[in-house]
CSV table of N, CA, C and O in Angstrom, one decimal:
chain,number,residue,atom,x,y,z
A,1,UNK,N,-3.7,6.1,11.2
A,1,UNK,CA,-4.5,4.8,11.1
A,1,UNK,C,-3.8,4.0,10.0
A,1,UNK,O,-3.6,4.4,8.9
A,2,UNK,N,-3.5,2.8,10.4
A,2,UNK,CA,-2.8,1.8,9.4
A,2,UNK,C,-3.8,1.3,8.5
A,2,UNK,O,-5.0,0.8,8.8
A,3,UNK,N,-3.4,1.3,7.3
A,3,UNK,CA,-4.2,0.6,6.2
A,3,UNK,C,-3.4,-0.3,5.3
A,3,UNK,O,-2.2,0.1,5.0
A,4,UNK,N,-3.9,-1.5,4.9
A,4,UNK,CA,-3.2,-2.3,4.0
A,4,UNK,C,-4.1,-2.5,2.8
A,4,UNK,O,-5.3,-2.9,3.0
A,5,UNK,N,-3.6,-2.2,1.6
A,5,UNK,CA,-4.3,-2.3,0.4
A,5,UNK,C,-3.6,-3.3,-0.6
A,5,UNK,O,-2.5,-3.1,-1.0
A,6,UNK,N,-4.3,-4.4,-0.9
A,6,UNK,CA,-3.8,-5.4,-1.8
A,6,UNK,C,-4.1,-5.0,-3.3
A,6,UNK,O,-5.2,-4.5,-3.5
A,7,UNK,N,-3.3,-5.6,-4.1
A,7,UNK,CA,-3.6,-5.5,-5.6
A,7,UNK,C,-2.9,-6.7,-6.2
A,7,UNK,O,-2.2,-7.4,-5.6
A,8,UNK,N,-3.4,-7.0,-7.5
A,8,UNK,CA,-2.9,-8.2,-8.1
A,8,UNK,C,-4.0,-9.3,-8.0
A,8,UNK,O,-5.1,-9.0,-7.7
A,9,UNK,N,-3.6,-10.5,-8.2
A,9,UNK,CA,-4.5,-11.6,-8.1
A,9,UNK,C,-5.2,-11.8,-9.4
A,9,UNK,O,-4.9,-11.1,-10.4
A,10,UNK,N,-6.1,-12.7,-9.5
A,10,UNK,CA,-6.9,-13.0,-10.7
A,10,UNK,C,-6.9,-14.4,-11.0
A,10,UNK,O,-6.8,-15.3,-10.1
A,11,UNK,N,-7.1,-14.8,-12.3
A,11,UNK,CA,-7.3,-16.1,-12.7
A,11,UNK,C,-6.2,-16.6,-13.6
A,11,UNK,O,-5.7,-15.7,-14.4
A,12,UNK,N,-5.7,-17.9,-13.4
A,12,UNK,CA,-4.5,-18.4,-14.2
A,12,UNK,C,-4.7,-19.8,-14.2
A,12,UNK,O,-5.3,-20.5,-13.3
A,13,UNK,N,-4.1,-20.4,-15.2
A,13,UNK,CA,-4.0,-21.9,-15.4
A,13,UNK,C,-2.9,-22.5,-14.5
A,13,UNK,O,-2.0,-21.8,-14.2
A,14,UNK,N,-3.1,-23.6,-14.2
A,14,UNK,CA,-2.0,-24.4,-13.3
A,14,UNK,C,-0.7,-24.3,-14.1
A,14,UNK,O,-0.6,-24.4,-15.3
A,15,UNK,N,0.3,-24.0,-13.3
A,15,UNK,CA,1.6,-23.8,-13.8
A,15,UNK,C,2.0,-22.4,-14.1
A,15,UNK,O,3.1,-22.0,-14.4
A,16,UNK,N,1.0,-21.5,-14.0
A,16,UNK,CA,1.2,-20.1,-14.4
A,16,UNK,C,1.7,-19.3,-13.1
A,16,UNK,O,2.0,-19.9,-12.1
A,17,UNK,N,1.8,-18.0,-13.3
A,17,UNK,CA,2.3,-17.1,-12.3
A,17,UNK,C,1.4,-15.9,-12.1
A,17,UNK,O,0.7,-15.5,-12.9
A,18,UNK,N,1.5,-15.5,-10.8
A,18,UNK,CA,0.8,-14.2,-10.5
A,18,UNK,C,1.6,-13.5,-9.5
A,18,UNK,O,2.5,-14.1,-8.8
A,19,UNK,N,1.4,-12.2,-9.4
A,19,UNK,CA,2.1,-11.4,-8.5
A,19,UNK,C,1.1,-10.5,-7.7
A,19,UNK,O,0.2,-9.8,-8.3
A,20,UNK,N,1.2,-10.6,-6.3
A,20,UNK,CA,0.3,-9.8,-5.4
A,20,UNK,C,1.2,-8.7,-4.8
A,20,UNK,O,2.4,-8.9,-4.5
A,21,UNK,N,0.6,-7.6,-4.6
A,21,UNK,CA,1.2,-6.4,-3.9
A,21,UNK,C,0.4,-5.9,-2.8
A,21,UNK,O,-0.9,-6.0,-2.8
A,22,UNK,N,1.0,-5.4,-1.8
A,22,UNK,CA,0.4,-4.8,-0.7
A,22,UNK,C,1.0,-3.4,-0.4
A,22,UNK,O,2.2,-3.4,-0.2
A,23,UNK,N,0.2,-2.5,-0.3
A,23,UNK,CA,0.7,-1.1,0.1
A,23,UNK,C,0.3,-0.8,1.5
A,23,UNK,O,-1.0,-0.8,1.8
A,24,UNK,N,1.2,-0.5,2.4
A,24,UNK,CA,0.9,-0.1,3.8
A,24,UNK,C,1.0,1.3,4.0
A,24,UNK,O,2.0,2.0,3.5
A,25,UNK,N,0.1,1.9,4.7
A,25,UNK,CA,0.2,3.3,5.0
A,25,UNK,C,-0.2,3.5,6.5
A,25,UNK,O,-0.9,2.6,7.1
A,26,UNK,N,0.3,4.6,7.1
A,26,UNK,CA,0.0,4.9,8.5
A,26,UNK,C,1.1,4.4,9.5
A,26,UNK,O,1.1,4.7,10.7
A,27,UNK,N,2.1,3.7,9.0
A,27,UNK,CA,3.3,3.3,9.9
A,27,UNK,C,4.2,4.4,9.9
A,27,UNK,O,4.6,5.0,8.8
A,28,UNK,N,4.8,4.7,11.0
A,28,UNK,CA,5.8,5.7,11.2
A,28,UNK,C,7.2,5.2,10.9
A,28,UNK,O,8.1,6.0,10.5
A,29,UNK,N,7.4,3.9,10.9
A,29,UNK,CA,8.7,3.3,10.5
A,29,UNK,C,8.4,1.9,10.0
A,29,UNK,O,7.2,1.5,9.8
A,30,UNK,N,9.5,1.1,9.8
A,30,UNK,CA,9.3,-0.2,9.2
A,30,UNK,C,9.5,-1.3,10.2
A,30,UNK,O,9.7,-2.5,9.8
A,31,UNK,N,9.4,-1.0,11.4
A,31,UNK,CA,9.6,-2.0,12.4
A,31,UNK,C,8.4,-2.9,12.7
A,31,UNK,O,7.8,-2.8,13.8
A,32,UNK,N,7.9,-3.6,11.7
A,32,UNK,CA,6.8,-4.5,11.9
A,32,UNK,C,6.9,-5.6,11.1
A,32,UNK,O,7.7,-5.7,10.0
A,33,UNK,N,6.2,-6.7,11.4
A,33,UNK,CA,6.2,-8.0,10.6
A,33,UNK,C,5.1,-7.9,9.6
A,33,UNK,O,4.0,-7.3,9.9
A,34,UNK,N,5.3,-8.5,8.4
A,34,UNK,CA,4.3,-8.5,7.4
A,34,UNK,C,4.2,-9.9,6.9
A,34,UNK,O,5.2,-10.8,7.0
A,35,UNK,N,3.1,-10.2,6.3
A,35,UNK,CA,2.9,-11.5,5.7
A,35,UNK,C,1.7,-11.7,4.9
A,35,UNK,O,0.8,-10.7,4.7
A,36,UNK,N,1.6,-12.9,4.2
A,36,UNK,CA,0.5,-13.2,3.3
A,36,UNK,C,-0.2,-14.4,3.9
A,36,UNK,O,0.4,-15.4,4.3
A,37,UNK,N,-1.5,-14.3,4.0
A,37,UNK,CA,-2.4,-15.4,4.4
A,37,UNK,C,-3.4,-15.7,3.4
A,37,UNK,O,-3.6,-14.9,2.5
A,38,UNK,N,-4.0,-16.9,3.5
A,38,UNK,CA,-5.0,-17.2,2.5
A,38,UNK,C,-6.1,-18.0,3.1
A,38,UNK,O,-5.9,-18.8,4.1
A,39,UNK,N,-7.3,-18.0,2.5
A,39,UNK,CA,-8.4,-18.7,2.9
A,39,UNK,C,-9.3,-19.2,1.7
A,39,UNK,O,-9.7,-18.4,0.9
A,40,UNK,N,-9.3,-20.5,1.7
A,40,UNK,CA,-10.1,-21.2,0.7
A,40,UNK,C,-11.5,-21.3,1.2
A,40,UNK,O,-11.7,-21.4,2.4
A,41,UNK,N,-12.5,-21.5,0.3
A,41,UNK,CA,-13.9,-21.7,0.7
A,41,UNK,C,-14.0,-22.9,1.7
A,41,UNK,O,-13.5,-24.0,1.4
A,42,UNK,N,-14.7,-22.7,2.7
A,42,UNK,CA,-14.9,-23.8,3.7
A,42,UNK,C,-13.6,-24.2,4.6
A,42,UNK,O,-13.7,-25.1,5.3
A,43,UNK,N,-12.6,-23.5,4.3
A,43,UNK,CA,-11.4,-23.8,5.1
A,43,UNK,C,-11.0,-22.6,6.0
A,43,UNK,O,-11.3,-21.4,5.8
A,44,UNK,N,-10.1,-22.9,7.0
A,44,UNK,CA,-9.6,-21.9,7.9
A,44,UNK,C,-8.5,-21.1,7.3
A,44,UNK,O,-7.8,-21.6,6.4
A,45,UNK,N,-8.4,-19.8,7.6
A,45,UNK,CA,-7.4,-19.0,7.1
A,45,UNK,C,-6.0,-19.6,7.5
A,45,UNK,O,-5.9,-20.1,8.7
A,46,UNK,N,-5.0,-19.6,6.7
A,46,UNK,CA,-3.7,-20.1,7.0
A,46,UNK,C,-2.6,-19.2,6.6
A,46,UNK,O,-2.8,-18.4,5.6
A,47,UNK,N,-1.5,-19.3,7.2
A,47,UNK,CA,-0.3,-18.4,6.9
A,47,UNK,C,0.4,-19.0,5.6
A,47,UNK,O,0.5,-20.3,5.5
A,48,UNK,N,0.8,-18.2,4.7
A,48,UNK,CA,1.5,-18.6,3.6
A,48,UNK,C,3.1,-18.3,3.7
A,48,UNK,O,3.9,-19.1,3.5
A,49,UNK,N,3.3,-17.0,4.1
A,49,UNK,CA,4.7,-16.6,4.3
A,49,UNK,C,4.7,-15.3,5.1
A,49,UNK,O,3.8,-14.5,5.0
A,50,UNK,N,5.7,-15.1,5.9
A,50,UNK,CA,5.9,-13.9,6.6
A,50,UNK,C,7.3,-13.4,6.5
A,50,UNK,O,8.3,-14.2,6.1
A,51,UNK,N,7.5,-12.1,6.7
A,51,UNK,CA,8.8,-11.5,6.5
A,51,UNK,C,8.9,-10.3,7.6
A,51,UNK,O,8.1,-9.5,7.8
A,52,UNK,N,10.1,-10.4,8.2
A,52,UNK,CA,10.4,-9.5,9.3
A,52,UNK,C,11.0,-8.1,8.7
A,52,UNK,O,11.3,-8.1,7.4
A,53,UNK,N,11.2,-7.2,9.6
A,53,UNK,CA,11.7,-5.9,9.1
A,53,UNK,C,13.1,-6.0,8.5
A,53,UNK,O,13.4,-5.2,7.6
A,54,UNK,N,13.9,-7.0,8.9
A,54,UNK,CA,15.2,-7.2,8.4
A,54,UNK,C,15.3,-8.1,7.2
A,54,UNK,O,16.3,-8.5,6.8
A,55,UNK,N,14.1,-8.6,6.8
A,55,UNK,CA,14.0,-9.5,5.6
A,55,UNK,C,14.0,-10.9,5.9
A,55,UNK,O,14.0,-11.8,5.0
A,56,UNK,N,14.1,-11.4,7.2
A,56,UNK,CA,13.9,-12.8,7.5
A,56,UNK,C,12.6,-13.3,7.2
A,56,UNK,O,11.6,-12.6,7.4
A,57,UNK,N,12.6,-14.5,6.6
A,57,UNK,CA,11.3,-15.0,6.1
A,57,UNK,C,11.0,-16.5,6.6
A,57,UNK,O,11.9,-17.1,7.1
A,58,UNK,N,9.8,-16.8,6.5
A,58,UNK,CA,9.3,-18.2,6.9
A,58,UNK,C,8.2,-18.5,5.9
A,58,UNK,O,7.2,-17.7,5.8
A,59,UNK,N,8.3,-19.7,5.2
A,59,UNK,CA,7.3,-20.1,4.3
A,59,UNK,C,6.6,-21.3,4.8
A,59,UNK,O,7.1,-22.2,5.5
A,60,UNK,N,5.3,-21.4,4.4
A,60,UNK,CA,4.6,-22.6,4.6
A,60,UNK,C,5.3,-23.7,3.6
A,60,UNK,O,5.7,-23.3,2.5
A,61,UNK,N,5.4,-25.0,4.1
A,61,UNK,CA,5.9,-26.0,3.2
A,61,UNK,C,5.3,-26.0,1.9
A,61,UNK,O,6.0,-26.4,0.8
A,62,UNK,N,4.0,-25.9,1.8
A,62,UNK,CA,3.3,-26.0,0.6
A,62,UNK,C,3.6,-25.1,-0.5
A,62,UNK,O,3.3,-25.3,-1.6
A,63,UNK,N,4.3,-24.0,-0.2
A,63,UNK,CA,4.6,-23.0,-1.2
A,63,UNK,C,6.2,-22.8,-1.3
A,63,UNK,O,6.6,-22.0,-2.2
A,64,UNK,N,6.9,-23.4,-0.5
A,64,UNK,CA,8.4,-23.3,-0.6
A,64,UNK,C,8.9,-23.6,-2.0
A,64,UNK,O,8.5,-24.6,-2.6
A,65,UNK,N,9.7,-22.8,-2.5
A,65,UNK,CA,10.3,-23.0,-3.8
A,65,UNK,C,9.4,-22.5,-5.0
A,65,UNK,O,9.8,-22.5,-6.2
A,66,UNK,N,8.2,-22.1,-4.7
A,66,UNK,CA,7.3,-21.6,-5.7
A,66,UNK,C,6.9,-20.2,-5.5
A,66,UNK,O,6.8,-19.4,-6.4
A,67,UNK,N,6.8,-19.8,-4.2
A,67,UNK,CA,6.4,-18.4,-3.9
A,67,UNK,C,7.6,-17.7,-3.3
A,67,UNK,O,8.5,-18.2,-2.6
A,68,UNK,N,7.7,-16.3,-3.6
A,68,UNK,CA,8.7,-15.5,-3.0
A,68,UNK,C,8.2,-14.2,-2.6
A,68,UNK,O,7.5,-13.5,-3.2
A,69,UNK,N,8.5,-13.9,-1.3
A,69,UNK,CA,7.9,-12.7,-0.7
A,69,UNK,C,9.1,-11.7,-0.6
A,69,UNK,O,10.3,-12.0,-0.6
A,70,UNK,N,8.7,-10.4,-0.8
A,70,UNK,CA,9.7,-9.3,-0.7
A,70,UNK,C,9.0,-8.0,-0.2
A,70,UNK,O,7.9,-7.9,-0.3
A,71,UNK,N,9.8,-7.2,0.5
A,71,UNK,CA,9.3,-6.0,1.0
A,71,UNK,C,10.3,-4.8,0.7
A,71,UNK,O,11.5,-5.1,0.7
A,72,UNK,N,9.7,-3.7,0.5
A,72,UNK,CA,10.5,-2.5,0.3
A,72,UNK,C,10.1,-1.6,1.5
A,72,UNK,O,9.1,-0.9,1.5
A,73,UNK,N,11.0,-1.4,2.4
A,73,UNK,CA,10.8,-0.7,3.6
A,73,UNK,C,10.6,0.8,3.3
A,73,UNK,O,9.9,1.6,4.1
A,74,UNK,N,11.3,1.3,2.4
A,74,UNK,CA,11.3,2.7,2.0
A,74,UNK,C,10.0,3.1,1.4
A,74,UNK,O,9.4,4.2,1.7
A,75,UNK,N,9.3,2.1,0.8
A,75,UNK,CA,8.1,2.4,0.0
A,75,UNK,C,6.9,1.8,0.9
A,75,UNK,O,5.7,2.0,0.5
A,76,UNK,N,7.2,1.0,2.0
A,76,UNK,CA,6.1,0.4,2.7
A,76,UNK,C,5.3,-0.5,1.8
A,76,UNK,O,4.1,-0.5,1.9
A,77,UNK,N,5.9,-1.3,1.0
A,77,UNK,CA,5.2,-2.2,0.2
A,77,UNK,C,5.6,-3.6,0.3
A,77,UNK,O,6.8,-3.9,0.8
A,78,UNK,N,4.7,-4.6,0.0
A,78,UNK,CA,5.0,-6.0,0.2
A,78,UNK,C,4.5,-6.7,-1.1
A,78,UNK,O,3.4,-6.4,-1.5
A,79,UNK,N,5.4,-7.6,-1.6
A,79,UNK,CA,5.0,-8.3,-2.8
A,79,UNK,C,5.0,-9.8,-2.5
A,79,UNK,O,5.8,-10.3,-1.7
A,80,UNK,N,4.3,-10.5,-3.4
A,80,UNK,CA,4.3,-12.0,-3.3
A,80,UNK,C,4.3,-12.5,-4.8
A,80,UNK,O,3.3,-12.3,-5.4
A,81,UNK,N,5.4,-13.0,-5.2
A,81,UNK,CA,5.6,-13.6,-6.6
A,81,UNK,C,5.1,-15.1,-6.4
A,81,UNK,O,5.8,-15.8,-5.7
A,82,UNK,N,4.1,-15.4,-7.1
A,82,UNK,CA,3.7,-16.8,-7.1
A,82,UNK,C,3.9,-17.5,-8.4
A,82,UNK,O,3.3,-17.1,-9.4
A,83,UNK,N,4.8,-18.6,-8.4
A,83,UNK,CA,5.1,-19.3,-9.6
A,83,UNK,C,4.6,-20.7,-9.5
A,83,UNK,O,4.3,-21.2,-8.4
A,84,UNK,N,4.5,-21.4,-10.6
A,84,UNK,CA,4.1,-22.8,-10.6
A,84,UNK,C,2.8,-23.1,-9.8
A,84,UNK,O,2.7,-23.9,-9.0
A,85,UNK,N,1.8,-22.1,-10.1
A,85,UNK,CA,0.6,-22.2,-9.3
A,85,UNK,C,-0.1,-23.5,-9.5
A,85,UNK,O,-0.2,-24.2,-10.7
A,86,UNK,N,-0.8,-23.9,-8.4
A,86,UNK,CA,-1.6,-25.2,-8.5
A,86,UNK,C,-3.0,-24.8,-8.1
A,86,UNK,O,-3.3,-23.8,-7.4
A,87,UNK,N,-3.9,-25.8,-8.5
A,87,UNK,CA,-5.4,-25.5,-8.2
A,87,UNK,C,-5.5,-25.4,-6.7
A,87,UNK,O,-6.4,-24.6,-6.2
A,88,UNK,N,-4.8,-26.1,-5.9
A,88,UNK,CA,-4.9,-26.0,-4.5
A,88,UNK,C,-4.4,-24.6,-3.9
A,88,UNK,O,-4.7,-24.3,-2.7
A,89,UNK,N,-3.8,-23.8,-4.7
A,89,UNK,CA,-3.5,-22.4,-4.3
A,89,UNK,C,-4.7,-21.4,-4.4
A,89,UNK,O,-4.6,-20.3,-3.9
A,90,UNK,N,-5.8,-22.0,-4.9
A,90,UNK,CA,-6.9,-21.0,-5.1
A,90,UNK,C,-7.4,-20.7,-3.6
A,90,UNK,O,-7.7,-21.5,-2.8
A,91,UNK,N,-7.6,-19.4,-3.6
A,91,UNK,CA,-8.1,-18.8,-2.2
A,91,UNK,C,-8.1,-17.3,-2.4
A,91,UNK,O,-7.6,-16.7,-3.3
A,92,UNK,N,-8.7,-16.7,-1.3
A,92,UNK,CA,-8.5,-15.3,-1.1
A,92,UNK,C,-7.2,-15.0,-0.3
A,92,UNK,O,-7.1,-15.6,0.7
A,93,UNK,N,-6.5,-14.2,-0.8
A,93,UNK,CA,-5.2,-13.8,-0.2
A,93,UNK,C,-5.3,-12.5,0.5
A,93,UNK,O,-5.7,-11.5,0.0
A,94,UNK,N,-4.7,-12.5,1.8
A,94,UNK,CA,-4.8,-11.3,2.5
A,94,UNK,C,-3.3,-11.0,2.9
A,94,UNK,O,-2.5,-11.8,3.3
A,95,UNK,N,-3.1,-9.7,2.9
A,95,UNK,CA,-1.9,-9.1,3.4
A,95,UNK,C,-2.2,-8.7,4.8
A,95,UNK,O,-3.2,-8.3,5.2
A,96,UNK,N,-1.2,-8.9,5.7
A,96,UNK,CA,-1.3,-8.7,7.2
A,96,UNK,C,-0.1,-8.1,7.7
A,96,UNK,O,1.0,-8.3,7.1
A,97,UNK,N,-0.2,-7.4,8.9
A,97,UNK,CA,0.9,-6.8,9.4
A,97,UNK,C,0.7,-6.7,11.0
A,97,UNK,O,-0.5,-6.8,11.5
A,98,UNK,N,1.8,-6.8,11.7
A,98,UNK,CA,1.6,-6.7,13.2
A,98,UNK,C,3.1,-6.3,13.8
A,98,UNK,O,4.0,-6.1,13.0
A,99,UNK,N,3.1,-6.3,15.1
A,99,UNK,CA,4.4,-5.9,15.7
A,99,UNK,C,5.4,-7.0,15.3
A,99,UNK,O,5.1,-8.1,14.9
A,100,UNK,N,6.7,-6.7,15.4
A,100,UNK,CA,7.8,-7.5,15.0
A,100,UNK,C,7.7,-8.9,15.6
A,100,UNK,O,8.0,-9.9,15.0
A,101,UNK,N,7.2,-9.0,16.8
A,101,UNK,CA,7.0,-10.3,17.5
A,101,UNK,C,6.1,-11.3,16.7
A,101,UNK,O,6.3,-12.5,17.0
A,102,UNK,N,5.4,-10.7,15.9
A,102,UNK,CA,4.5,-11.6,15.0
A,102,UNK,C,5.3,-12.6,14.3
A,102,UNK,O,4.9,-13.8,14.0
A,103,UNK,N,6.5,-12.2,13.8
A,103,UNK,CA,7.4,-13.0,13.0
A,103,UNK,C,8.2,-14.0,13.8
A,103,UNK,O,8.9,-14.8,13.3
A,104,UNK,N,8.1,-14.0,15.2
A,104,UNK,CA,8.7,-14.9,16.0
A,104,UNK,C,7.8,-15.9,16.7
A,104,UNK,O,8.1,-16.7,17.5
A,105,UNK,N,6.5,-15.8,16.2
A,105,UNK,CA,5.5,-16.7,16.8
A,105,UNK,C,5.5,-18.1,16.1
A,105,UNK,O,5.2,-18.0,14.8
A,106,UNK,N,5.8,-19.1,16.8
A,106,UNK,CA,5.9,-20.4,16.1
A,106,UNK,C,4.6,-20.8,15.6
A,106,UNK,O,4.5,-21.8,14.7
A,107,UNK,N,3.5,-20.3,16.0
A,107,UNK,CA,2.1,-20.7,15.5
A,107,UNK,C,1.6,-19.7,14.4
A,107,UNK,O,0.4,-19.7,14.2
A,108,UNK,N,2.4,-19.0,13.8
A,108,UNK,CA,2.0,-18.0,12.9
A,108,UNK,C,1.1,-18.4,11.8
A,108,UNK,O,0.2,-17.8,11.3
A,109,UNK,N,1.3,-19.7,11.4
A,109,UNK,CA,0.5,-20.3,10.2
A,109,UNK,C,-1.0,-20.5,10.7
A,109,UNK,O,-1.8,-20.4,9.8
A,110,UNK,N,-1.1,-20.9,11.9
A,110,UNK,CA,-2.5,-21.3,12.3
A,110,UNK,C,-3.3,-20.3,13.1
A,110,UNK,O,-4.5,-20.2,13.0
A,111,UNK,N,-2.6,-19.6,14.0
A,111,UNK,CA,-3.3,-18.7,14.9
A,111,UNK,C,-3.0,-17.2,14.6
A,111,UNK,O,-3.9,-16.3,15.1
A,112,UNK,N,-1.9,-16.9,14.0
A,112,UNK,CA,-1.6,-15.5,13.6
A,112,UNK,C,-2.0,-14.5,14.7
A,112,UNK,O,-2.6,-13.4,14.4
A,113,UNK,N,-1.7,-14.8,15.9
A,113,UNK,CA,-2.2,-14.0,17.0
A,113,UNK,C,-1.8,-12.6,17.0
A,113,UNK,O,-2.7,-11.7,17.3
A,114,UNK,N,-0.6,-12.3,16.6
A,114,UNK,CA,-0.1,-10.9,16.7
A,114,UNK,C,-0.3,-10.1,15.4
A,114,UNK,O,0.2,-8.9,15.4
A,115,UNK,N,-0.9,-10.7,14.4
A,115,UNK,CA,-1.2,-9.9,13.2
A,115,UNK,C,-2.5,-9.1,13.5
A,115,UNK,O,-3.5,-9.7,13.5
A,116,UNK,N,-2.4,-7.8,13.6
A,116,UNK,CA,-3.6,-7.1,13.9
A,116,UNK,C,-4.1,-6.1,12.9
A,116,UNK,O,-5.1,-5.4,13.1
A,117,UNK,N,-3.4,-6.1,11.8
A,117,UNK,CA,-3.9,-5.3,10.6
A,117,UNK,C,-4.0,-6.2,9.4
A,117,UNK,O,-3.1,-7.0,9.1
A,118,UNK,N,-5.1,-6.1,8.7
A,118,UNK,CA,-5.4,-6.9,7.5
A,118,UNK,C,-5.9,-6.1,6.4
A,118,UNK,O,-6.6,-5.1,6.6
A,119,UNK,N,-5.6,-6.5,5.2
A,119,UNK,CA,-6.1,-6.0,4.0
A,119,UNK,C,-7.5,-6.6,3.8
A,119,UNK,O,-8.0,-7.4,4.5
A,120,UNK,N,-8.1,-6.1,2.6
A,120,UNK,CA,-9.4,-6.6,2.3
A,120,UNK,C,-9.4,-7.9,1.6
A,120,UNK,O,-10.5,-8.6,1.5
A,121,UNK,N,-8.3,-8.4,1.1
A,121,UNK,CA,-8.3,-9.6,0.4
A,121,UNK,C,-8.4,-9.5,-1.1
A,121,UNK,O,-9.0,-8.6,-1.6
A,122,UNK,N,-7.6,-10.4,-1.8
A,122,UNK,CA,-7.7,-10.5,-3.2
A,122,UNK,C,-7.8,-11.9,-3.7
A,122,UNK,O,-7.2,-12.8,-3.1
A,123,UNK,N,-8.6,-12.1,-4.7
A,123,UNK,CA,-8.8,-13.5,-5.1
A,123,UNK,C,-7.9,-14.1,-6.1
A,123,UNK,O,-7.5,-13.3,-7.0
A,124,UNK,N,-7.4,-15.2,-5.8
A,124,UNK,CA,-6.6,-15.9,-6.7
A,124,UNK,C,-7.2,-17.3,-7.1
A,124,UNK,O,-7.5,-18.0,-6.2
A,125,UNK,N,-7.4,-17.5,-8.4
A,125,UNK,CA,-8.1,-18.7,-8.8
A,125,UNK,C,-7.2,-19.3,-9.8
A,125,UNK,O,-6.7,-18.8,-10.8
A,126,UNK,N,-6.9,-20.6,-9.6
A,126,UNK,CA,-6.0,-21.5,-10.5
A,126,UNK,C,-6.8,-22.6,-11.0
A,126,UNK,O,-7.3,-23.4,-10.2
A,127,UNK,N,-6.9,-22.7,-12.3
A,127,UNK,CA,-7.7,-23.7,-12.9
A,127,UNK,C,-6.7,-24.8,-13.4
A,127,UNK,O,-5.6,-24.5,-13.8
A,128,UNK,N,-7.3,-26.1,-13.4
A,128,UNK,CA,-6.5,-27.2,-13.8
A,128,UNK,C,-6.5,-27.4,-15.4
A,128,UNK,O,-7.4,-26.8,-16.0
């Protein structure tokens, strides 16, 4: 049974940094796509960044240059380094995983159709 467990998050002032981590268990190998999604109150969940098994990435324009995703296939972990945080980054952040084709879906930001495993979410709050 696949499980995703997030850690990190918290509250920070604008311009600050936070690091999120996700530990995946239950996978027999690393041939899956992983990503971070977020949902702000009253808004739809949206994709932030995804990473394939070989390290290929895709970022939402709103976080390019500020967020960096990384994964360790040996440890089945996923990290998100968030720098220069803005109040609009405030949201619940979710770690997600799915078959590798999830990383080739052009609609990953809005429909995330192929992401079938989700963590419980961790809150990130950025104050101005």
